[in-house]
């Protein structure tokens, strides 16, 4: 590589090469619109873009104050592009943090300052930052975290695998799982608004399967880039923002777990209950903005596939093949929201099901466990764990069909 | 905070506690108090659950007096003894995960600067030696390298106090503590030297023996952090429990350490010095640029 290839050196004094002042840029001309207009009414145009680009385009319209980045495959491209948005004036503050504990902590700081805050990570980065990510809900911090899932366990690999979500879904973070580029665009934008609702005031993670979505192109319908979401209003949230614009009370935003006594145990316990109650209260907005926690295809079928993320796309195709090639109608439930979990919706949809198949992109089967726990005692269906692929292996539709039709033989 | 937020609504006056009314009428908000005035004004911290006689509590108390604008300050702490008192201050206090202070403060300060471009908001980190030099090492150093504009105060008791007396990176070589049953094998970490390497513009090493100096150093550190860049105070605040220092001897211990190996050192960059002189011409003269 030639010296300085790809590196553009910018002089720091005003002059040639300096990024255009945001005052005069396109970013400054963005008009604030209501979430409803952005989500439902604004005319949309179709683009053929990667998942990373879809995330970038969502962030461009999300009125983000602070974004903090750290590279990790397959996430790097997204936060790099968010850096470009900052240079163009679409994002107000941006820097590359020292590593993920630092980044997740700094994002907690900016959220507590009242700023709309964003970061993104993948696999090992999420695991490294997990102590902090798991503490955000208790701090009642509106934050959006994008996760481009990848292998977390040894041997080291950068391939898609979403085992990392197994613990995340038990932390009190709201967690959405995007199927494709369109979802990634929509869920990301909606995540900011849901996260900041006063009765929610919680971080929202939007997960997507690495490479399959981040690095592949898909069609995305997007509103114009000259509109953006309204800014965060930190004075209408569940807890006071840490900007010292409050009366000088003793204001420690964390539950007083500092003493070992019965009061502290009860405070901690009720605090956790309240976090999970807030997760439940987000349902209303998921219904309103995202069309519900689940999408259901062929609800009355005997056999139903329940999946989230990329596994939905593969299942959709398997369901189509089953109907067109084999003449069998198979049901499909796409789980959009992993937390809150669609317990009620699954019980209703699976009332009459005979067999349920849960394909996943991980070895441990966290979705299977949740599905089984939700349906236990509420459905007579046999719930089949799998098929599962992991470590980067793709999920051929024939593999899903094999689980749907155990008596037939499929080649994959 | 806006002074309007501080005021009590007339309808609520008779219900507010004496403590709160004192804060409004005789508190340090909007007016810098002096150590010599202690006892005549309502302090930001008055009660705490730390061990009796702990030097750290005295240092924290003096720090609160030194803050130039407590009404626009946010404290960031972490696991460790100090947060037991810090959480009792009438200033917003953030207590996140152990060792995260300087990362939290980085995001916080930037977020506040963005939201309040016309109103300086001071961010002050106060954490133990374990919190800053061991588990938080990377976030501390990186916040300095990134020139984040906040103050870091290390409450250096040379031990993990809160977990019951284990060796830390800031423990003296040879000290016998938990997890160092044969005595610490390595030198005390040179955080002051590292701060210099990172070009921190204001670096101080001190103890609690001179209360006026503590408040004045804190004031300078916060003002410099506001305009110039990161500032660092490393304060010896003994742990009388783990080092078995009898409570009445805490100040004697600090004095003897000061004479032996923890003498007052103040390093100030030329830029920081010029800045202080520009805002307080007389006071800054007293500041000598000494090696840290
Ligand atoms: C991730 C993590 N590791 C370890 C701990 C346990 N821990 C809590 S306080 C503490 C020691 C604090 O020592 P120091 O920071 O020196 O402050 P001091 O109590 O001495 O003031 C430790 C190790 C923790 N809370 N979190
Ligand atoms: S354990 Fe040591 S540092 Fe902690 S409060 Fe007690 S005396 Fe102070």
XYZ file of C-alpha atoms and ligand atoms in Angstrom:
738
model
C 0.000 0.000 0.000
C 1.331 3.418 -0.860
C 2.158 5.785 1.953
C -0.901 7.457 3.336
C -3.220 5.467 1.124
C -6.771 6.291 1.983
C -5.718 8.759 4.619
C -6.903 12.283 4.220
C -5.060 14.716 6.423
C -7.187 17.618 7.509
C -5.604 20.848 8.603
C -6.990 21.980 11.922
C -7.156 25.685 11.167
C -9.951 26.889 8.956
C -8.933 26.563 5.357
C -8.594 23.998 2.630
C -9.675 20.523 3.582
C -11.646 21.551 6.635
C -15.015 19.908 6.965
C -17.831 22.215 6.146
C -19.255 24.010 9.138
C -22.465 22.296 10.162
C -24.239 25.665 10.092
C -23.972 25.833 6.348
C -24.275 22.132 5.625
C -27.200 20.012 4.534
C -27.418 18.706 8.085
C -28.346 22.142 9.382
C -31.244 22.217 6.945
C -32.869 19.052 8.329
C -36.401 19.654 9.511
C -37.682 18.152 12.759
C -40.792 16.029 12.204
C -42.963 14.007 14.561
C -42.085 10.342 15.047
C -45.436 9.448 13.489
C -44.658 11.436 10.368
C -41.180 9.943 10.128
C -42.392 6.383 10.649
C -45.661 6.299 8.747
C -46.444 9.356 6.681
C -43.256 10.667 5.081
C -42.952 9.549 1.459
C -40.299 6.848 1.134
C -37.951 5.949 -1.677
C -36.340 2.626 -2.319
C -32.579 2.166 -1.947
C -30.458 -0.943 -2.444
C -28.018 -0.775 0.467
C -26.156 -2.860 3.042
C -27.295 -3.235 6.639
C -24.456 -0.956 7.764
C -25.651 1.694 5.341
C -29.218 1.229 6.528
C -28.021 1.894 10.085
C -26.154 4.965 8.900
C -29.244 6.304 7.158
C -31.329 5.734 10.283
C -28.773 7.593 12.411
C -28.722 10.450 9.911
C -32.434 10.974 10.601
C -32.312 10.248 14.336
C -31.067 13.606 15.661
C -28.266 11.928 17.616
C -26.275 14.071 20.038
C -23.387 11.830 21.071
C -22.011 8.743 19.324
C -18.956 6.888 20.610
C -17.253 4.248 18.522
C -14.827 1.387 18.768
C -13.910 -0.885 15.898
C -14.867 -4.542 15.708
C -15.853 -6.653 12.735
C -18.605 -6.716 11.496
C -19.661 -3.499 13.232
C -16.799 -1.131 12.347
C -18.303 0.065 9.118
C -21.412 1.376 10.850
C -19.667 3.508 13.447
C -17.173 4.674 10.825
C -20.092 5.937 8.816
C -21.569 7.541 11.896
C -18.207 9.342 12.129
C -18.778 10.605 8.607
C -22.220 11.810 9.692
C -20.582 13.718 12.541
C -18.122 15.296 10.106
C -21.109 16.369 8.020
C -22.901 17.804 11.061
C -25.668 15.203 11.401
C -24.332 13.945 14.734
C -23.216 16.548 17.270
C -20.436 14.783 19.158
C -18.361 11.740 18.258
C -15.125 10.076 19.239
C -13.359 6.743 19.133
C -13.230 5.348 22.638
C -10.442 3.325 24.248
C -12.223 -0.050 24.291
C -15.718 -1.301 25.035
C -15.859 -0.866 28.801
C -14.751 2.694 28.197
C -17.237 3.194 25.372
C -20.238 1.714 27.171
C -19.369 3.765 30.280
C -18.900 6.970 28.308
C -22.228 6.448 26.585
C -23.764 6.034 30.031
C -22.191 9.386 30.924
C -23.546 11.157 27.866
C -26.986 9.650 28.369
C -27.004 10.857 31.969
C -26.009 14.279 30.691
C -29.316 14.277 28.811
C -27.841 13.738 25.357
C -29.328 11.315 22.820
C -26.635 8.671 22.771
C -25.632 5.881 20.428
C -23.006 3.219 20.136
C -22.601 -0.096 18.346
C -20.599 -3.236 18.914
C -20.361 -6.919 18.080
C -19.685 -10.252 19.811
C -16.540 -9.933 21.928
C -17.081 -6.178 22.178
C -20.512 -6.731 23.675
C -19.090 -9.308 26.090
C -16.328 -6.916 27.136
C -18.780 -4.099 27.690
C -21.450 -6.339 29.225
C -20.846 -5.329 32.856
C -21.691 -1.798 31.815
C -24.485 -2.646 29.373
C -26.162 -4.718 32.078
C -26.058 -1.715 34.401
C -27.724 0.754 32.011
C -31.309 -0.331 32.707
C -30.875 0.146 36.476
C -29.527 3.624 35.741
C -32.670 4.173 33.618
C -30.608 5.447 30.736
C -32.112 5.995 27.323
C -29.434 4.719 24.930
C -29.499 2.966 21.588
C -27.015 0.132 21.160
C -26.667 -1.527 17.783
C -25.319 -5.067 17.877
C -23.949 -6.843 14.842
C -23.815 -10.365 16.230
C -20.701 -12.472 15.752
C -18.981 -15.430 17.383
C -17.930 -14.801 20.994
C -16.340 -18.070 21.981
C -12.985 -19.633 21.158
C -11.649 -20.484 18.651
C -11.680 -16.852 17.640
C -13.872 -16.112 14.679
C -15.571 -13.088 13.177
C -18.430 -15.070 11.693
C -22.134 -14.522 12.366
C -23.510 -16.274 15.446
C -25.839 -14.679 17.994
C -24.970 -16.543 21.211
C -24.094 -13.148 22.716
C -27.778 -12.267 23.022
C -28.339 -15.088 25.536
C -27.356 -12.952 28.503
C -28.292 -9.582 27.064
C -31.977 -10.524 27.024
C -31.829 -11.012 30.778
C -30.399 -7.634 31.696
C -33.431 -5.339 31.541
C -32.378 -3.864 28.210
C -35.115 -3.787 25.597
C -33.873 -5.987 22.743
C -35.107 -6.029 19.152
C -33.811 -8.489 16.575
C -33.865 -7.176 13.008
C -34.416 -9.603 10.165
C -33.015 -7.550 7.300
C -31.770 -4.160 6.144
C -35.262 -2.636 6.212
C -35.828 -3.743 9.791
C -32.431 -2.456 10.807
C -33.295 0.969 9.417
C -36.768 1.071 10.971
C -36.019 -0.502 14.346
C -33.019 1.779 14.890
C -35.048 4.940 14.339
C -37.935 3.665 16.445
C -35.591 2.508 19.197
C -34.676 6.112 20.061
C -38.279 7.148 20.499
C -39.279 4.058 22.497
C -36.181 4.328 24.701
C -36.976 7.925 25.652
C -40.680 7.535 26.470
C -41.140 8.723 30.079
C -42.689 5.464 31.263
C -39.978 3.441 29.545
C -36.685 5.359 30.034
C -34.559 2.354 29.191
C -31.771 1.428 26.790
C -32.807 -0.332 23.596
C -30.501 -2.750 21.806
C -31.150 -3.427 18.147
C -29.438 -6.650 17.168
C -28.823 -7.912 13.680
C -26.912 -10.929 12.458
C -23.452 -9.872 11.311
C -22.478 -10.104 7.635
C -25.783 -11.665 6.559
C -27.384 -8.279 7.036
C -24.567 -5.810 7.706
C -22.534 -6.651 4.629
C -25.252 -7.743 2.235
C -27.465 -5.413 0.247
C -31.208 -5.346 0.432
C -34.012 -3.006 -0.535
C -34.782 -0.352 2.044
C -37.637 2.114 1.809
C -36.475 5.364 3.395
C -37.949 8.810 3.977
C -36.030 11.827 2.720
C -32.802 12.720 4.485
C -33.894 16.293 5.098
C -36.113 15.289 7.989
C -35.118 14.152 11.467
C -36.709 13.011 14.708
C -37.470 15.522 17.460
C -34.626 15.917 19.980
C -34.524 14.054 23.272
C -36.390 15.803 26.049
C -34.443 14.771 29.137
C -36.817 16.575 31.494
C -39.649 14.194 30.698
C -38.143 10.900 31.739
C -38.451 8.522 34.660
C -35.406 9.789 36.569
C -33.680 13.161 36.853
C -30.969 13.896 34.352
C -27.532 14.498 35.899
C -26.996 18.042 34.678
C -27.369 19.835 37.996
C -30.413 21.709 36.797
C -32.396 20.148 39.620
C -32.906 21.323 43.181
C -29.815 20.356 45.184
C -31.158 17.148 46.615
C -28.881 14.252 47.343
C -29.157 12.819 43.921
C -27.496 9.523 43.303
C -29.264 7.971 40.381
C -28.532 4.419 41.346
C -30.481 2.441 43.852
C -28.998 2.770 47.336
C -27.438 -0.646 47.413
C -24.572 0.750 49.354
C -25.590 -0.468 52.747
C -26.282 -3.986 53.799
C -29.640 -3.831 55.438
C -33.188 -4.865 54.744
C -34.132 -1.503 53.296
C -31.418 -1.756 50.700
C -32.448 -5.304 49.806
C -36.005 -4.181 49.286
C -35.004 -1.103 47.366
C -32.848 -3.201 45.075
C -35.540 -5.789 44.590
C -38.245 -3.267 43.821
C -35.875 -1.349 41.562
C -35.355 -4.483 39.486
C -39.079 -5.119 39.374
C -39.626 -1.581 38.178
C -37.011 -2.008 35.428
C -38.822 -5.090 34.160
C -42.168 -3.352 34.506
C -40.768 -0.558 32.338
C -39.669 -3.177 29.793
C -43.300 -4.347 29.718
C -44.581 -0.783 29.389
C -42.640 -0.465 26.132
C -45.088 -2.954 24.548
C -47.549 -0.190 23.842
C -44.998 1.632 21.708
C -43.758 -1.519 20.011
C -47.354 -2.208 19.012
C -47.857 1.379 17.933
C -44.630 1.909 16.006
C -43.400 -1.534 14.990
C -46.627 -3.348 14.236
C -46.358 -5.529 17.317
C -43.820 -7.788 18.984
C -44.419 -10.492 16.390
C -45.405 -10.908 12.766
C -47.562 -13.963 12.076
C -47.877 -15.777 8.748
C -50.439 -18.614 8.313
C -51.653 -18.526 11.928
C -53.858 -21.615 11.707
C -51.188 -24.011 10.429
C -50.427 -27.208 12.383
C -46.698 -26.681 12.153
C -45.298 -23.302 13.073
C -41.750 -22.005 12.747
C -40.788 -19.427 15.372
C -37.658 -17.413 14.626
C -35.927 -14.060 15.023
C -33.261 -12.220 13.013
C -31.853 -13.756 9.840
C -33.389 -17.100 10.742
C -36.722 -15.485 9.832
C -35.643 -14.840 6.243
C -34.539 -18.425 5.843
C -37.735 -19.677 7.462
C -39.854 -17.470 5.223
C -38.247 -19.078 2.207
C -38.679 -22.566 3.674
C -42.366 -21.812 4.297
C -42.740 -20.666 0.685
C -41.038 -23.824 -0.593
C -43.248 -25.985 1.607
C -46.352 -24.408 0.155
C -45.281 -24.139 -3.482
C -43.235 -27.319 -3.855
C -44.854 -29.593 -1.305
C -48.356 -28.160 -1.031
C -48.205 -27.750 2.776
C -49.154 -24.556 4.625
C -46.678 -23.916 7.413
C -47.003 -21.123 9.955
C -44.287 -18.599 10.692
C -43.918 -16.317 13.694
C -41.273 -13.646 13.452
C -40.230 -12.422 16.878
C -39.335 -8.758 16.442
C -38.907 -8.007 20.115
C -36.901 -10.398 22.309
C -37.486 -8.113 25.316
C -40.230 -7.562 26.067
C -40.897 -11.154 25.031
C -44.158 -11.855 23.170
C -45.418 -14.446 25.659
C -49.065 -13.450 25.283
C -48.839 -13.335 21.489
C -47.154 -16.752 21.238
C -49.694 -18.389 23.528
C -52.520 -17.060 21.430
C -50.895 -17.913 18.092
C -49.800 -21.414 19.109
C -53.070 -22.495 20.785
C -53.800 -25.091 18.132
C -50.324 -25.808 16.825
C -49.123 -29.425 16.804
C -45.433 -28.908 16.095
C -43.232 -25.901 16.661
C -39.773 -25.518 15.175
C -37.269 -22.968 16.438
C -34.342 -22.428 14.047
C -31.467 -20.393 15.457
C -28.032 -19.013 14.629
C -26.399 -20.090 17.874
C -25.379 -23.241 19.687
C -27.248 -22.710 22.954
C -30.808 -22.165 21.752
C -31.834 -19.156 23.798
C -34.931 -18.527 21.702
C -36.021 -22.157 22.066
C -35.793 -21.853 25.845
C -37.895 -18.708 25.875
C -40.471 -20.193 23.520
C -40.680 -23.401 25.544
C -41.027 -21.485 28.807
C -43.730 -19.224 27.355
C -45.792 -22.095 25.919
C -45.412 -24.614 28.714
C -48.913 -25.466 29.891
C -50.462 -23.265 27.193
C -49.974 -25.413 24.102
C -49.983 -29.116 23.404
C -47.518 -28.678 20.554
C -44.260 -30.551 20.474
C -41.568 -27.870 20.580
C -38.535 -28.910 18.618
C -35.160 -27.374 19.470
C -33.552 -26.441 16.203
C -32.312 -26.548 13.602
C -29.312 -24.627 14.892
C -26.250 -23.424 13.044
C -23.360 -21.529 14.536
C -19.776 -20.399 14.041
C -20.713 -18.781 10.739
C -22.474 -21.700 9.094
C -25.438 -20.660 6.971
C -28.917 -22.057 7.469
C -30.114 -23.726 4.250
C -33.876 -23.738 3.822
C -33.652 -27.502 3.278
C -32.384 -27.857 6.825
C -35.507 -26.112 8.106
C -37.679 -28.212 5.782
C -36.033 -31.343 7.143
C -37.216 -30.358 10.631
C -40.677 -29.533 9.325
C -40.983 -32.818 7.410
C -38.932 -35.370 9.358
C -40.235 -38.213 7.197
C -38.992 -36.682 3.975
C -35.335 -36.512 2.934
C -33.771 -33.176 2.010
C -30.279 -32.619 0.682
C -28.283 -29.787 2.233
C -28.477 24.699 38.562
C -30.478 27.772 38.028
C -30.822 29.630 41.306
C -34.569 29.517 40.760
C -34.451 25.760 41.135
C -32.770 26.150 44.491
C -35.411 28.469 45.928
C -38.260 26.999 47.905
C -41.726 27.542 46.556
C -43.509 29.751 49.146
C -46.304 27.193 49.459
C -43.821 24.548 50.540
C -41.683 26.632 52.838
C -43.125 25.317 56.079
C -42.713 21.706 54.980
C -39.091 21.852 53.926
C -36.551 20.475 56.371
C -34.185 22.704 58.269
C -31.299 21.149 56.316
C -32.760 22.200 53.025
C -33.646 25.686 54.201
C -30.088 26.064 55.455
C -28.746 25.001 52.077
C -30.799 27.692 50.398
C -30.091 30.419 52.914
C -26.553 29.612 53.970
C -25.282 27.180 51.359
C -22.254 27.600 49.089
C -24.228 27.818 45.864
C -23.406 30.819 43.761
C -20.759 32.034 46.210
C -17.328 30.554 46.778
C -16.842 29.764 50.441
C -13.496 29.571 52.203
C -12.077 26.982 54.565
C -11.687 29.751 57.144
C -15.459 30.244 57.044
C -16.208 26.647 57.979
C -18.847 26.552 60.663
C -20.567 29.660 59.336
C -22.179 28.153 56.249
C -24.101 25.043 55.315
C -21.709 22.553 53.782
C -22.410 20.334 50.801
C -21.606 17.302 52.892
C -22.193 16.952 56.570
C -22.931 13.351 57.384
C -21.496 10.156 56.017
C -21.230 6.506 56.985
C -17.443 6.161 56.600
C -15.141 5.022 59.413
C -14.643 7.540 62.178
C -11.546 9.629 61.599
C -10.999 8.476 58.013
C -8.744 11.014 56.304
C -10.650 10.528 53.083
C -13.769 12.104 54.552
C -11.830 15.201 55.539
C -10.389 15.455 52.061
C -13.819 15.090 50.488
C -15.252 17.734 52.788
C -12.497 20.176 51.863
C -12.894 19.355 48.184
C -16.534 20.386 48.342
C -15.489 23.761 49.744
C -12.931 24.206 46.970
C -15.420 23.664 44.142
C -15.749 26.997 42.356
C -19.366 26.395 41.298
C -20.959 23.530 43.186
C -24.296 24.512 41.659
C -22.935 23.519 38.260
C -20.825 20.537 39.299
C -21.489 16.838 38.827
C -19.469 14.322 40.830
C -18.473 10.958 39.419
C -17.359 8.190 41.738
C -17.123 4.437 41.792
C -17.020 1.458 44.117
C -14.673 2.130 47.014
C -14.958 3.918 50.331
C -15.195 7.461 48.971
C -18.581 7.009 47.363
C -20.136 6.388 50.757
C -19.572 10.054 51.526
C -19.877 11.350 47.958
C -23.378 9.956 47.701
C -24.341 12.068 50.718
C -23.429 15.366 49.064
C -26.071 17.768 47.833
C -24.541 17.647 44.354
C -25.618 15.125 41.702
C -23.410 12.087 42.103
C -22.954 9.359 39.530
C -21.914 5.962 40.762
C -21.564 3.451 37.969
C -19.403 0.361 37.726
C -16.069 -0.079 39.435
C -13.303 1.716 37.554
C -15.511 3.372 34.948
C -15.209 6.930 36.257
C -13.077 8.566 33.626
C -15.017 7.057 30.756
C -18.348 8.076 32.307
C -16.960 11.547 32.959
C -15.780 11.823 29.335
C -19.243 11.138 27.946
C -20.916 13.201 30.638
C -18.734 16.247 30.118
C -19.134 16.148 26.344
C -22.877 15.699 26.646
C -23.116 18.633 29.059
C -20.934 20.855 26.872
C -23.202 20.070 23.981
C -26.376 20.826 25.913
C -25.076 23.885 27.780
C -22.677 25.678 25.441
C -22.995 28.926 27.414
C -22.886 27.506 30.945
C -19.750 25.694 32.112
C -20.656 22.433 33.873
C -17.794 21.060 35.954
C -17.246 17.328 36.177
C -15.137 16.025 39.054
C -14.088 12.403 39.455
C -13.227 11.213 42.957
C -12.197 7.597 43.321
C -9.770 5.352 45.133
C -6.305 4.330 44.081
C -7.549 0.878 43.073
C -10.400 2.417 41.106
C -8.158 4.780 39.173
C -4.738 3.154 38.953
C -5.724 -0.515 38.662
C -9.134 -1.344 37.258
C -9.720 2.132 35.793
C -6.161 2.606 34.521
C -7.020 2.503 30.862
C -9.951 4.894 31.074
C -7.939 7.305 33.242
C -4.947 7.387 30.899
C -7.111 7.631 27.808
C -9.166 10.461 29.238
C -5.874 12.312 29.750
C -4.582 11.518 26.286
C -7.885 12.680 24.813
C -7.584 15.895 26.846
C -11.019 15.472 28.384
C -11.918 18.569 30.339
C -12.555 17.331 33.842
C -10.734 16.877 37.141
C -9.595 13.515 38.472
C -8.983 13.256 42.201
C -7.370 10.094 43.485
C -8.157 9.301 47.091
C -4.948 7.379 47.586
C -5.091 5.280 50.723
C -2.583 2.856 49.181
C -4.947 -0.066 49.642
C -8.268 -1.526 48.572
C -10.102 -0.214 51.596
C -13.664 -1.073 50.762
C -12.997 -4.743 50.092
C -11.084 -5.127 53.295
C -7.436 -4.302 52.776
C -5.855 -5.787 49.691
C -2.706 -4.602 47.933
C -3.231 -2.085 45.120
C -0.908 -0.757 42.436
C -0.473 2.359 44.580
C 0.606 0.367 47.659
C 4.222 0.909 48.710
C 6.665 -1.860 47.904
C 7.094 -4.231 50.817
C 3.749 -3.487 52.485
C 2.143 -6.632 53.859
C -1.556 -6.623 53.024
C -4.193 -9.110 52.017
C -3.304 -10.675 48.675
C 0.299 -9.640 49.366
C 1.079 -11.938 52.299
C 4.804 -11.802 51.592
C 4.828 -8.046 51.119
C 4.181 -6.165 47.887
C 6.819 -7.090 45.337
C 6.647 -4.004 43.101
C 6.983 -0.258 43.414
C 4.099 2.126 43.932
C 2.828 3.149 40.516
C 3.980 6.547 39.330
C 0.650 8.041 38.350
C 2.047 11.565 38.615
C 4.744 10.682 36.084
C 2.142 9.113 33.822
C 0.036 12.255 34.095
C 3.053 14.272 32.997
C 3.675 11.909 30.119
C 0.083 12.474 29.064
C 0.695 16.252 29.227
C -1.883 16.824 31.938
C -1.652 20.605 32.475
C -2.192 20.606 36.240
C -0.899 17.835 38.482
C -0.764 17.919 42.266
C 0.385 15.533 44.954
C -0.786 16.385 48.421
C -2.151 15.227 51.774
C -4.864 16.565 54.059
C -2.548 18.438 56.423
C -3.208 21.896 54.998
C -6.986 22.355 54.590
C -6.790 25.769 52.911
C -4.387 24.373 50.362
C -6.676 21.443 49.606
C -9.555 23.780 48.797
C -7.367 26.101 46.757
C -5.820 23.243 44.744
C -9.273 21.811 44.011
C -10.472 25.206 42.881
C -7.522 25.629 40.533
C -7.872 22.094 39.220
C -11.549 22.585 38.392
C -11.031 25.962 36.741
C -8.123 24.692 34.644
C -10.104 21.610 33.632
C -12.906 23.867 32.479
C -10.727 25.786 30.034
C -7.466 23.974 29.353
C -7.678 20.219 29.835
C -7.582 17.341 32.301
C -6.287 17.954 35.801
C -5.102 15.418 38.357
C -4.846 15.533 42.127
C -3.296 12.564 43.891
C -4.104 12.883 47.563
C -2.834 10.714 50.367
C -5.936 9.940 52.402
C -4.874 7.232 54.798
C -6.966 4.214 55.666
C -6.738 4.097 59.449
C -8.449 0.719 59.536
C -6.242 -1.261 57.184
C -2.988 0.466 58.177
C -3.908 0.390 61.867
C -3.501 4.111 62.387
C -5.152 5.169 65.656
C -7.837 7.727 64.861
C -6.237 10.608 66.821
C -2.986 9.965 64.927
C -4.373 10.274 61.397
C -3.052 13.797 60.852
C 0.301 12.942 62.463
C 0.603 10.046 60.050
C -0.168 12.352 57.122
C 2.426 14.830 58.359
C 5.120 12.235 58.692
C 4.372 10.778 55.265
C 4.451 14.268 53.859
C 7.916 14.740 55.284
C 9.106 11.317 54.132
C 7.714 10.657 50.675
C 4.405 12.399 50.018
C 5.440 16.067 50.021
C 3.327 18.697 48.289
C 4.074 18.901 44.578
C 2.313 21.085 42.109
C 2.960 21.071 38.398
C 1.211 23.624 36.236
C 1.702 24.092 32.508
C 2.493 27.541 31.185
C -0.841 27.692 29.448
C -2.721 26.765 32.614
C -0.730 29.290 34.609
C -1.428 32.050 32.128
C -5.098 31.138 32.247
C -5.237 31.313 36.044
C -3.437 34.640 35.981
C -5.926 35.935 33.479
C -8.865 35.188 35.758
C -7.320 35.796 39.177
C -4.185 37.928 38.768
C -3.182 38.006 42.435
C -3.792 34.456 43.511
C -1.997 32.796 40.619
C 1.265 34.511 41.518
C 1.594 32.282 44.518
C 1.613 29.238 42.281
C 5.125 28.113 41.576
C 5.738 25.810 38.672
C 7.393 22.913 40.401
C 8.241 19.506 39.100
C 5.742 16.763 39.845
C -15.745 -5.172 38.378
C -15.539 -5.128 39.841
N -14.455 -5.734 40.356
C -14.254 -5.705 41.669
C -15.118 -5.062 42.509
C -14.908 -5.109 43.983
N -14.486 -3.857 44.591
C -15.367 -2.974 45.098
S -14.680 -1.710 45.923
C -13.147 -2.357 45.666
C -11.935 -1.742 46.280
C -11.885 -0.288 46.297
O -10.564 0.111 46.526
P -10.088 1.546 46.054
O -10.562 1.809 44.692
O -8.641 1.677 46.288
O -10.921 2.503 46.998
P -10.958 2.522 48.623
O -12.058 1.631 49.052
O -9.641 2.082 49.118
O -11.254 3.937 48.899
C -13.204 -3.521 44.901
C -12.040 -4.334 44.513
C -16.255 -4.456 41.915
N -17.180 -3.798 42.642
N -16.433 -4.491 40.590
S -11.916 1.309 55.409
Fe -10.252 2.806 55.470
S -10.567 4.157 53.703
Fe -12.480 3.021 54.070
S -13.723 4.388 55.329
Fe -12.609 3.011 56.694
S -10.718 4.112 57.221
Fe -11.613 5.101 55.442
